[in-house]
Coordinates of C-alpha atoms in Angstrom, one line a residue:
Chain A
X266 CA 92.7 99.2 59.6
X267 CA 95.8 98.7 61.7
X268 CA 98.6 101.1 61.1
X269 CA 101.9 99.5 60.1
X270 CA 103.7 101.5 62.7
X271 CA 101.4 100.0 65.4
X272 CA 102.3 96.5 64.1
X273 CA 106.0 97.4 64.1
X274 CA 105.6 98.6 67.7
X275 CA 103.9 95.4 68.9
X276 CA 106.5 93.3 67.2
X277 CA 109.3 95.3 68.8
X278 CA 107.8 94.9 72.2
X279 CA 107.3 91.1 71.8
X280 CA 110.9 90.7 70.6
X281 CA 112.2 92.8 73.5
X282 CA 110.1 90.8 75.9
X283 CA 111.3 87.5 74.4
X284 CA 114.9 88.5 74.4
X285 CA 114.9 89.7 78.0
X286 CA 116.0 93.2 77.0
X287 CA 113.2 94.6 79.2
X288 CA 114.8 92.9 82.1
X289 CA 116.3 96.2 83.1
X290 CA 114.6 99.5 84.1
X291 CA 112.2 98.8 86.9
X292 CA 114.7 97.3 89.3
X293 CA 117.4 99.9 88.4
X294 CA 115.3 102.8 89.5
X295 CA 114.3 101.2 92.8
X296 CA 117.9 100.1 93.5
X297 CA 119.2 103.7 92.8
X298 CA 116.7 105.2 95.2
X299 CA 117.6 102.6 97.9
X300 CA 121.3 103.3 97.5
X301 CA 121.0 107.0 98.6
X302 CA 119.4 107.7 102.0
X303 CA 118.9 111.3 100.9
X304 CA 116.8 110.1 98.0
X305 CA 115.0 107.2 99.6
X306 CA 111.4 108.2 100.6
X307 CA 111.4 105.5 103.2
X308 CA 113.5 107.8 105.3
X309 CA 110.5 110.0 105.8
X310 CA 109.1 107.1 107.9
X311 CA 112.5 106.4 109.5
X312 CA 112.7 110.0 110.7
X313 CA 109.1 109.7 112.0
X314 CA 110.1 106.5 113.8
X315 CA 113.1 108.2 115.4
X316 CA 110.8 111.0 116.6
X317 CA 108.3 108.5 118.0
X318 CA 111.1 106.6 119.8
X319 CA 111.9 109.6 121.9
X320 CA 108.3 110.8 122.6
X321 CA 106.3 109.8 125.7
X322 CA 103.0 108.6 124.2
X323 CA 101.0 109.6 127.2
X324 CA 101.5 111.3 130.6
X325 CA 101.9 108.0 132.4
X326 CA 103.7 106.2 129.7
X327 CA 107.4 105.9 129.1
X328 CA 109.0 106.6 125.8
X329 CA 110.8 103.8 123.9
X330 CA 114.0 105.6 124.7
X331 CA 113.3 105.6 128.5
X332 CA 113.7 101.8 128.6
X333 CA 115.8 101.1 125.5
X334 CA 118.1 104.1 125.4
X335 CA 119.6 104.9 122.1
X336 CA 118.2 102.7 119.4
X337 CA 121.6 102.6 117.5
X338 CA 122.9 100.6 120.4
X339 CA 119.9 98.7 121.9
X340 CA 118.2 97.8 118.6
X341 CA 121.4 96.8 116.8
X342 CA 120.8 93.3 115.3
X343 CA 117.3 93.0 116.8
X344 CA 115.1 93.1 113.7
X345 CA 117.6 90.6 112.0
X346 CA 116.3 88.0 114.5
X347 CA 112.7 88.4 113.6
X348 CA 110.2 86.8 113.2
X349 CA 111.2 85.1 116.4
X350 CA 109.7 82.3 118.5
X351 CA 108.4 83.6 121.8
X352 CA 108.7 81.1 124.7
X353 CA 105.8 82.4 126.8
X354 CA 103.5 82.6 123.8
X355 CA 104.7 79.4 122.2
X356 CA 104.5 80.8 118.7
X357 CA 106.6 83.2 116.6
X358 CA 106.0 86.9 116.6
X359 CA 106.9 89.2 113.7
X360 CA 108.7 92.4 114.5
X361 CA 105.7 94.6 114.0
X362 CA 103.8 92.4 116.5
X363 CA 106.7 92.6 119.0
X364 CA 106.7 96.4 118.8
X365 CA 102.9 96.4 119.3
X366 CA 103.2 94.1 122.3
X367 CA 105.7 96.5 123.9
X368 CA 103.4 99.5 123.2
X369 CA 100.3 97.8 124.5
X370 CA 101.8 96.0 127.5
X371 CA 104.4 98.4 128.7
X372 CA 103.3 101.8 127.3
X373 CA 99.6 101.3 127.8
X374 CA 98.9 102.3 124.3
X375 CA 96.1 101.1 122.0
X376 CA 97.0 98.5 119.3
X377 CA 98.1 99.7 115.9
X378 CA 97.3 97.9 112.7
X379 CA 100.5 97.0 110.8
X380 CA 99.7 99.5 108.0
X381 CA 99.3 102.4 110.4
X382 CA 102.0 105.0 109.5
X383 CA 103.4 105.2 113.1
X384 CA 103.7 101.4 113.2
X385 CA 105.5 101.4 109.9
X386 CA 107.7 104.2 111.1
X387 CA 108.8 102.4 114.2
X388 CA 109.4 99.2 112.3
X389 CA 111.5 101.1 109.7
X390 CA 113.5 102.9 112.4
X391 CA 114.2 99.7 114.4
X392 CA 114.8 97.7 111.2
X393 CA 117.4 100.3 110.0
X394 CA 119.5 99.5 113.0
X395 CA 120.1 96.0 111.5
X396 CA 120.8 97.2 108.0
X397 CA 123.9 95.5 106.6
X398 CA 123.8 92.7 109.2
X399 CA 123.1 89.1 108.4
X400 CA 119.5 87.9 109.1
X401 CA 119.6 85.5 112.0
X402 CA 116.0 84.3 112.3
X403 CA 116.2 80.5 112.8
X404 CA 113.9 77.6 113.1
X405 CA 115.6 75.8 116.0
X406 CA 113.7 73.9 118.7
X407 CA 109.9 74.2 119.0
X408 CA 109.8 76.8 116.2
X409 CA 110.5 74.1 113.7
X410 CA 106.8 73.3 113.6
X411 CA 106.0 76.8 112.5
X412 CA 108.7 76.8 110.0
X413 CA 107.2 73.7 108.5
X414 CA 103.8 75.3 108.6
X415 CA 105.1 78.3 106.7
X416 CA 106.8 76.1 104.1
X417 CA 103.5 74.1 103.5
X418 CA 101.6 77.4 103.0
X419 CA 104.3 78.7 100.7
X420 CA 104.0 75.5 98.5
X421 CA 100.2 75.2 98.5
X422 CA 98.2 76.3 95.5
X423 CA 95.6 78.9 96.3
X424 CA 93.0 81.1 94.9
X425 CA 91.0 81.0 91.7
X426 CA 94.2 81.1 89.7
X427 CA 95.4 78.1 91.7
X428 CA 99.0 79.3 92.2
X429 CA 101.4 78.7 95.0
X430 CA 104.0 81.3 96.1
X431 CA 106.7 78.8 95.2
X432 CA 105.7 78.5 91.6
X433 CA 106.5 82.2 90.9
X434 CA 108.8 83.3 93.7
X435 CA 111.1 80.3 93.7
X436 CA 110.8 78.7 90.2
X437 CA 110.1 81.7 88.0
X438 CA 112.3 84.4 89.5
X439 CA 113.5 86.8 86.9
X440 CA 110.8 85.8 84.4
X441 CA 107.9 88.2 83.6
X442 CA 104.3 88.5 84.7
X443 CA 102.9 91.0 82.3
X444 CA 105.2 94.0 82.6
X445 CA 106.7 93.0 86.0
X446 CA 109.8 91.0 86.7
X447 CA 109.0 88.3 89.3
X448 CA 111.1 88.8 92.4
X449 CA 112.4 86.2 94.8
X450 CA 110.5 85.8 98.0
X451 CA 112.6 87.8 100.5
X452 CA 111.6 89.6 103.6
X453 CA 114.9 91.2 104.6
X454 CA 114.0 94.7 103.4
X455 CA 110.7 95.2 105.1
X456 CA 109.0 97.5 105.7
X457 CA 109.5 98.6 102.1
X458 CA 108.8 101.8 100.1
X459 CA 107.0 100.4 97.1
X460 CA 106.8 102.6 94.0
X461 CA 103.4 101.0 93.0
X462 CA 102.0 101.9 96.5
X463 CA 103.6 105.4 96.4
X464 CA 104.2 104.7 100.0
X465 CA 105.6 102.3 102.6
X466 CA 104.1 99.1 103.7
X467 CA 104.6 95.8 105.6
X468 CA 105.1 92.3 104.4
X469 CA 101.5 91.7 105.4
X470 CA 100.4 94.3 102.9
X471 CA 102.6 92.8 100.1
X472 CA 101.2 89.4 100.8
X473 CA 97.7 90.7 100.7
X474 CA 98.3 92.2 97.3
X475 CA 99.7 89.0 95.9
X476 CA 96.8 86.9 97.3
X477 CA 94.2 89.3 95.9
X478 CA 96.1 89.0 92.6
X479 CA 95.7 85.2 92.5
X480 CA 92.1 85.7 93.6
X481 CA 92.4 84.1 97.0
X482 CA 91.0 85.4 100.3
X483 CA 94.0 87.2 101.7
X484 CA 95.5 86.2 105.1
X485 CA 94.8 88.8 107.7
X486 CA 97.8 90.7 109.0
X487 CA 97.6 89.2 112.5
X488 CA 96.8 85.7 111.3
X489 CA 99.0 82.8 112.1
X490 CA 99.3 82.1 108.4
X491 CA 100.9 85.5 107.7
X492 CA 103.4 85.1 110.6
X493 CA 104.3 81.5 109.6
X494 CA 105.0 82.6 106.0
X495 CA 107.1 85.5 107.1
X496 CA 108.9 83.3 109.6
X497 CA 109.6 80.6 106.9
X498 CA 110.9 83.2 104.5
X499 CA 113.1 84.9 107.1
X500 CA 114.5 81.6 108.4
X501 CA 115.1 79.6 105.3
X502 CA 117.9 81.5 103.6
X503 CA 121.3 81.8 105.0
X504 CA 123.6 84.7 104.3
X505 CA 120.7 87.2 103.6
X506 CA 121.6 90.7 104.6
X507 CA 119.1 93.0 106.1
X508 CA 118.2 95.9 103.7
X509 CA 115.6 97.7 105.6
X510 CA 114.3 100.2 104.5
X511 CA 114.2 98.8 101.0
X512 CA 112.7 100.3 97.8
X513 CA 110.9 98.0 95.5
X514 CA 109.0 98.6 92.2
Chain B
X60 CA 83.2 84.3 99.1
X61 CA 84.9 83.9 95.8
X62 CA 82.6 86.6 94.2
X63 CA 83.5 89.1 96.9
X64 CA 87.2 88.5 96.3
X65 CA 86.9 89.0 92.6
X66 CA 84.9 92.2 92.9
X67 CA 87.4 93.5 95.4
X68 CA 90.3 92.7 93.1
X69 CA 88.7 94.6 90.2
X70 CA 87.9 97.6 92.4
X71 CA 91.4 97.9 93.8
X72 CA 93.1 97.3 90.4
X73 CA 91.2 100.1 88.8
X74 CA 92.0 102.4 91.7
X75 CA 95.7 101.6 91.8
X76 CA 96.1 101.9 88.0
X77 CA 94.3 105.1 88.0
X78 CA 96.9 107.4 89.5
X79 CA 97.0 109.2 86.2
X80 CA 93.8 107.9 84.7
X81 CA 90.4 109.6 85.0
X82 CA 87.9 107.3 86.8
X83 CA 86.8 104.6 84.4
X84 CA 83.2 105.2 85.5
X85 CA 81.8 107.8 83.2
X86 CA 83.5 106.9 79.9
X87 CA 86.8 107.4 78.2
X88 CA 89.7 108.7 80.3
X89 CA 90.9 112.2 79.2
X90 CA 94.4 112.7 78.1
X91 CA 96.6 115.5 76.8
X92 CA 97.7 115.3 73.2
X93 CA 100.8 116.3 71.4
X94 CA 98.8 119.3 70.1
X95 CA 98.1 120.4 73.7
X96 CA 101.9 120.3 74.4
X97 CA 102.7 122.1 71.2
X98 CA 100.4 124.9 72.3
X99 CA 102.0 125.1 75.7
X100 CA 105.4 125.2 74.1
X101 CA 104.3 128.0 71.7
X102 CA 103.1 130.0 74.7
X103 CA 106.5 129.6 76.2
X104 CA 108.8 130.3 73.2
X105 CA 106.5 132.6 71.1
X106 CA 107.9 132.5 67.6
X107 CA 111.5 131.5 68.6
X108 CA 113.0 128.4 67.1
X109 CA 113.8 125.5 69.5
X110 CA 117.4 124.5 68.9
X111 CA 118.9 121.1 69.3
X112 CA 121.8 120.7 71.8
X113 CA 122.8 122.1 75.2
X114 CA 119.9 120.6 77.2
X115 CA 119.9 116.9 78.1
X116 CA 116.8 115.1 79.3
X117 CA 117.7 111.8 81.1
X118 CA 114.8 109.4 81.3
X119 CA 114.9 105.6 81.0
X120 CA 113.6 104.5 77.6
X121 CA 111.9 101.4 79.1
X122 CA 109.8 102.3 82.1
X123 CA 108.0 99.7 84.3
X124 CA 107.1 101.4 87.5
X125 CA 105.5 104.4 85.9
X126 CA 104.7 105.9 89.4
X127 CA 108.2 107.2 90.1
X128 CA 110.5 107.5 87.1
X129 CA 113.8 109.2 87.8
X130 CA 114.3 112.2 85.6
X131 CA 117.3 114.5 85.3
X132 CA 117.3 117.7 83.2
X133 CA 120.7 119.3 82.8
X134 CA 123.0 121.5 80.8
X135 CA 126.5 120.2 81.3
X136 CA 128.7 122.6 79.3
X137 CA 130.0 125.9 80.5
X138 CA 128.1 128.8 79.1
X139 CA 128.9 132.4 78.4
X140 CA 127.2 134.9 80.8
X141 CA 124.6 136.0 78.3
X142 CA 123.5 132.5 77.6
X143 CA 122.9 131.6 81.3
X144 CA 120.1 129.0 81.7
X145 CA 117.1 130.7 83.3
X146 CA 114.7 127.8 83.4
X147 CA 113.7 124.3 82.3
X148 CA 110.2 123.4 81.2
X149 CA 109.0 119.8 81.0
X150 CA 106.0 118.5 79.2
X151 CA 104.4 115.1 78.7
X152 CA 102.5 114.5 75.4
X153 CA 100.1 111.8 76.7
X154 CA 99.7 112.3 80.4
X155 CA 96.3 113.6 81.5
X156 CA 97.8 117.1 81.6
X157 CA 100.6 118.4 79.4
X158 CA 102.7 120.2 82.1
X159 CA 105.1 118.1 84.2
X160 CA 107.1 120.9 86.0
X161 CA 108.9 124.2 85.5
X162 CA 112.2 124.8 87.2
X163 CA 113.7 128.3 87.6
X164 CA 117.4 128.9 88.4
X165 CA 118.1 131.9 90.6
X166 CA 121.2 134.0 91.1
X167 CA 122.6 131.6 93.7
X168 CA 122.1 128.5 91.5
X169 CA 125.4 126.8 90.8
X170 CA 124.5 124.6 87.8
X171 CA 121.4 124.2 85.6
X172 CA 120.8 120.6 86.8
X173 CA 117.7 119.2 88.5
X174 CA 116.8 115.6 89.4
X175 CA 113.3 114.5 90.4
X176 CA 110.8 111.6 89.9
X177 CA 107.8 111.8 87.7
X178 CA 104.7 109.9 86.8
X179 CA 103.8 108.7 83.3
X180 CA 100.4 107.5 82.3
X181 CA 101.4 105.6 79.2
X182 CA 104.1 105.2 76.5
X183 CA 104.7 108.7 75.2
X184 CA 107.2 111.5 74.4
X185 CA 108.5 113.7 77.2
X186 CA 109.9 117.1 76.1
X187 CA 112.3 119.4 78.1
X188 CA 113.0 123.0 77.0
X189 CA 115.7 125.3 78.3
X190 CA 115.2 129.0 78.3
X191 CA 118.4 131.1 78.2
X192 CA 119.1 134.7 79.1
X193 CA 119.9 135.6 75.5
X194 CA 116.4 134.6 74.4
X195 CA 117.4 131.3 72.9
X196 CA 115.4 128.1 73.5
X197 CA 116.9 124.6 73.4
X198 CA 115.0 121.3 73.5
X199 CA 115.5 117.6 74.1
X200 CA 113.0 114.8 74.2
X201 CA 112.7 111.1 75.1
X202 CA 110.3 108.5 73.6
X203 CA 109.4 106.1 76.4
X204 CA 107.8 102.7 76.6
X205 CA 105.6 102.2 79.6
X206 CA 104.3 98.8 80.8
X207 CA 101.9 98.6 83.7
X208 CA 102.6 96.3 86.6
X209 CA 100.9 92.9 86.6
X210 CA 99.4 92.7 90.0
X211 CA 98.0 96.0 91.5
X212 CA 96.8 96.2 95.1
Chain C
X191 CA 104.1 118.8 105.7
X192 CA 107.4 117.4 106.8
X193 CA 110.5 117.0 104.6
X194 CA 113.9 115.4 104.7
X195 CA 116.6 117.9 103.6
X196 CA 120.2 117.0 103.0
X197 CA 122.9 119.6 102.4
X198 CA 126.6 119.2 103.2
X199 CA 127.8 120.6 106.5
X200 CA 130.6 122.5 104.9
X201 CA 131.7 123.7 101.4
X202 CA 134.6 125.5 99.9
X203 CA 134.0 129.1 98.6
X204 CA 133.1 129.1 94.9
X205 CA 132.2 125.4 94.9
X206 CA 128.8 124.0 94.0
X207 CA 127.0 122.0 96.7
X208 CA 124.1 119.7 96.2
X209 CA 120.7 120.2 98.0
X210 CA 118.4 117.2 98.2
X211 CA 114.9 117.3 99.6
X212 CA 112.1 114.7 99.9
X213 CA 108.7 116.2 100.9
X214 CA 106.2 114.0 102.6
X215 CA 103.1 114.4 100.4
X216 CA 100.6 112.1 98.6
X217 CA 100.6 114.3 95.4
X218 CA 97.1 113.1 94.7
X219 CA 96.5 113.7 91.1
X220 CA 92.8 114.3 91.1
X221 CA 92.4 111.7 88.4
X222 CA 91.7 108.8 90.7
X223 CA 88.5 107.4 92.2
X224 CA 88.1 105.5 95.4
X225 CA 86.8 101.9 95.8
X226 CA 83.2 103.1 95.3
X227 CA 83.9 105.3 92.3
X228 CA 83.9 108.6 94.2
X229 CA 86.6 111.0 92.7
X230 CA 89.6 111.7 95.0
X231 CA 90.2 115.5 94.8
X232 CA 93.6 116.8 93.6
X233 CA 96.0 117.6 96.4
X234 CA 99.6 118.4 95.4
X235 CA 102.6 120.5 96.4
X236 CA 102.5 123.4 93.9
X237 CA 105.7 125.2 94.6
X238 CA 109.1 124.6 96.1
X239 CA 111.6 127.5 96.6
X240 CA 115.2 127.5 97.9
X241 CA 116.9 130.6 99.1
X242 CA 120.6 130.9 100.2
X243 CA 121.8 134.0 102.0
X244 CA 118.4 135.5 101.2
X245 CA 118.7 135.1 97.4
X246 CA 116.9 132.6 95.3
X247 CA 118.7 129.4 94.3
X248 CA 115.9 127.4 92.7
X249 CA 112.2 127.5 92.3
X250 CA 110.0 124.7 91.0
X251 CA 106.3 124.9 89.8
X252 CA 104.9 121.4 90.2
X253 CA 102.0 119.6 88.5
X254 CA 100.3 116.2 89.3
X255 CA 102.9 114.4 87.1
X256 CA 105.4 114.7 90.0
X257 CA 105.5 111.5 92.0
X258 CA 104.3 111.2 95.6
X259 CA 106.7 112.1 98.2
X260 CA 108.5 114.3 95.7
X261 CA 112.2 114.4 95.6
X262 CA 114.4 117.1 94.1
X263 CA 118.1 117.6 93.9
X264 CA 119.8 120.8 92.7
X265 CA 122.9 122.8 93.2
X266 CA 123.8 126.1 94.9
X267 CA 127.1 128.0 94.8
X268 CA 128.9 128.3 98.1
X269 CA 129.6 131.9 99.0
X270 CA 129.8 132.4 102.7
X271 CA 128.5 130.7 105.8
X272 CA 124.7 131.2 106.2
X273 CA 121.2 129.8 105.9
X274 CA 119.8 127.6 103.2
X275 CA 116.0 128.0 103.4
X276 CA 113.6 125.7 101.7
X277 CA 109.9 126.5 101.6
X278 CA 107.1 124.8 99.9
X279 CA 103.3 125.1 99.7
X280 CA 100.4 122.9 98.5
X281 CA 97.1 123.6 96.8
X282 CA 95.2 123.6 100.0
X283 CA 97.2 126.5 101.4
X284 CA 99.5 124.6 103.6
X285 CA 103.0 126.0 103.8
X286 CA 106.2 124.8 105.4
X287 CA 109.7 126.1 105.7
X288 CA 113.0 124.7 106.9
X289 CA 116.3 126.3 107.4
X290 CA 119.8 124.8 107.6
X291 CA 123.2 126.4 107.9
X292 CA 126.1 125.6 105.6
X293 CA 129.6 126.6 106.7
X294 CA 131.7 127.9 103.9
X295 CA 135.5 128.1 104.3

């Protein structure tokens, strides 16, 4: 026997869902956290990144600050350019890959996976130096081929659920998937503090979650697919402002 | 390869959803009940009546990211010295455990206000009780709707 | 167990000033299991205390229902220039403390 109060509850939820009243709530909390640096947990990572910036990682290694000086000056606008086409590699690099390249080639340090807390911390600290600035990643010259590759991936149906990124994150933005509001595909806030993760993560991690959700084999963080997608998303929209470090539901 | 992906998805979904849920392996997840909370409240107030007013519990009625819900507990009106707020006590009726937190205000506290972020396992009632220096207790509660996220990683 | 603490640099005597703290901590509830079903043990910050000029401002007893990387904001009454000390401890015995000075005019 179903209680009438239970029926009333279900009806209420369906009506609210249908009328879009539930559109608020989740985004509000995240936005409020992001608006106050003193309440944004991402700043735990930013502070760590600032510490790492000034530390010599080994006896023979320089600190980031030894070459780059004060990050507020030298890194201003830098993350806004990424992912960025590298002439000598002839492919784009994401910011986390560029930082890793500096660490391995110029500081003699071992590689870090993108989800390593120190890697996130450095990316958050460097990214913060572009906060409020317009994203300037572009698909000029030889990078156009990678932009096109990213666009094709974005629009290709994948996984057992046979969905493309574009279907949800372009065409159904603001609609609901279960209890979640579908966000637009933006990369200007990464690395992000995600409430569902209870921690900070990269675009690669977010992409992985989505692909597992549609039951596709996720692209590995260092794969060309991940970088092309990130490059496409960074370069396709004009007038996007860098929000790093963002808070998302 | 498809099989591996599906198993992995199911494993990570149950892990991520389980912040407040007892592992699904081994049967029904345990949860506190309104009766458990009533008992905790009785331990706190004894036989005293819990009055309406004074204390305000700020929580969103519709919660979607149940992992970090902003909560503010406050008394906003000026109080006579003998009715100073000593502490706030917050309970959740259907989390795995009834206690959320207890906040005590010391001699150098300026205002009885605290803001934090809490976790909620499911739709439920959250109750906040203020204890005052004159032995009075005041309560407020919020009934919340919680919807879980669609894709968990 | 690091934390980010924000207090104003200065305050007027008799004024309330806000103290904000974010503690880096997973606040593992003890209700979760890992990918192979093994229970993840509880690991939470249990207590946070704030002192100003040696007297207590605020004390919080925490339970697993507090979110990871717990955040608190509360208010102290500015009296005179001196230390604001925050200390916290978790259920594994780890303790941490940080002190900041507020100038009161």
